[in-house]
Amino acid sequence: MRSRFSLSGGKIRSGATPGCVACRGMTPKVTVEPFRPRDADAVAEVRRAAVPYLVCTAESVAWEAESAPAAGRTRWLVAREAGGRVVGCADTGLLIGSVEPRQGYLHTAVHPAGRGLGAGAALVAEAERHLSAVGAERAWTWVADDGRSPGFAERRGYTRGRRACFLGLDLARAGLPGPPERLPAGVELRTALDFAGDLRPLYEADLECTADEPGDVRHGFVPYEDWLRLNRDRPDIDHRLTSVVLVGGEVASYSVAQTDGRERYWSGMTGTRRAFRGRGLARLAKLDSLRRSRSAGRRRAFTGNDATNAPMLALNRSLGYEQAAAEWRYSKPL
């Protein structure tokens, strides 16, 4: 149950335009400052423009900045041009729950209209200084597969890892199958709202499924209190639209709905516990969440998959999702 955001075009693709002043070694035409709550609207605008496939609102930005676990040593930054307009942003800190110790993350975004000012380079440099100061030994980020951003990252010492895809669905027009007339014996469909009194069953399922996700960074144990803080109160997770499949009363599969409260929907995570895989339960959960979301007025659906995650890619494409963009996992020793 996580949102994705990282270092290109937006994330490391941020300032990577031909002729960028930072790339020529000139003084950036921006200043990098600490994020303030009043910057939330501007940061959300930058993120939406840089990576339009993700759900992002001013409310979720403000909440993320305020609610980050203390152990993550998170720092939020903005890049301003001379007139005071926010043209870029970054958040960086230590990865919580990584199996390998001292792993850091670096997420940046630069508004397309603000490229060429050196904002991306300035944000990355300041974020790397912070990561080094808090003891991170490696920085992880995402880089757009746009023919430009990988060069920006590689010139700064980042090395390419895994590939991932953004997939999009015209939810308003999608020919989604209707709900099953009858569920298999012992199978129930619920929503996360049904667990409002005790989210621990969802926590245990999420911990198991996240540990099995393909990726360069292996996820391990996350304390319940940290997980709860990042999932119960997050303003862009809609518990009414998040579907949960029970088998024999036990959480078997789930599909998390993140929305902007208007038209956009993002699959924060779809997972099935090991003992229940191979029964079509992820499809059942995801379809239920998509149908609920369409009924609630959502019109565009997006998701992201590791390029090697053949089962989820096949499931999403069977539902009508098409590739919208791609990105690469990059990292750098500090």
Coordinates of N, CA and C in Angstrom, one line a residue, residues 19 76 98 134 156 228 251 282 293 296 321:
G19 N 21.2 21.5 -23.4 CA 21.6 22.9 -23.1 C 21.3 23.3 -21.7
W76 N 12.3 17.4 2.6 CA 11.6 17.8 1.5 C 12.2 19.2 1.0
S98 N 13.9 -1.7 4.2 CA 14.8 -2.3 3.3 C 15.6 -3.4 4.0
V134 N 23.0 11.7 6.6 CA 22.2 10.8 7.5 C 22.7 9.4 7.4
R156 N 25.7 11.7 -13.6 CA 25.9 11.9 -12.2 C 26.2 10.7 -11.4
L228 N 0.8 1.6 9.7 CA -0.5 2.2 10.0 C -0.5 3.7 9.7
V251 N -7.8 -12.8 5.1 CA -7.4 -12.0 4.0 C -6.5 -12.8 3.0
A282 N -6.5 -12.2 -7.4 CA -6.1 -10.8 -7.6 C -6.9 -10.2 -8.7
S293 N -14.7 2.0 -8.3 CA -14.2 3.4 -8.6 C -14.9 4.0 -9.8
A296 N -18.0 5.4 -8.6 CA -17.7 6.6 -7.8 C -17.3 7.8 -8.6
Y321 N -5.8 -2.5 -19.9 CA -4.7 -1.5 -19.7 C -3.7 -1.5 -20.9

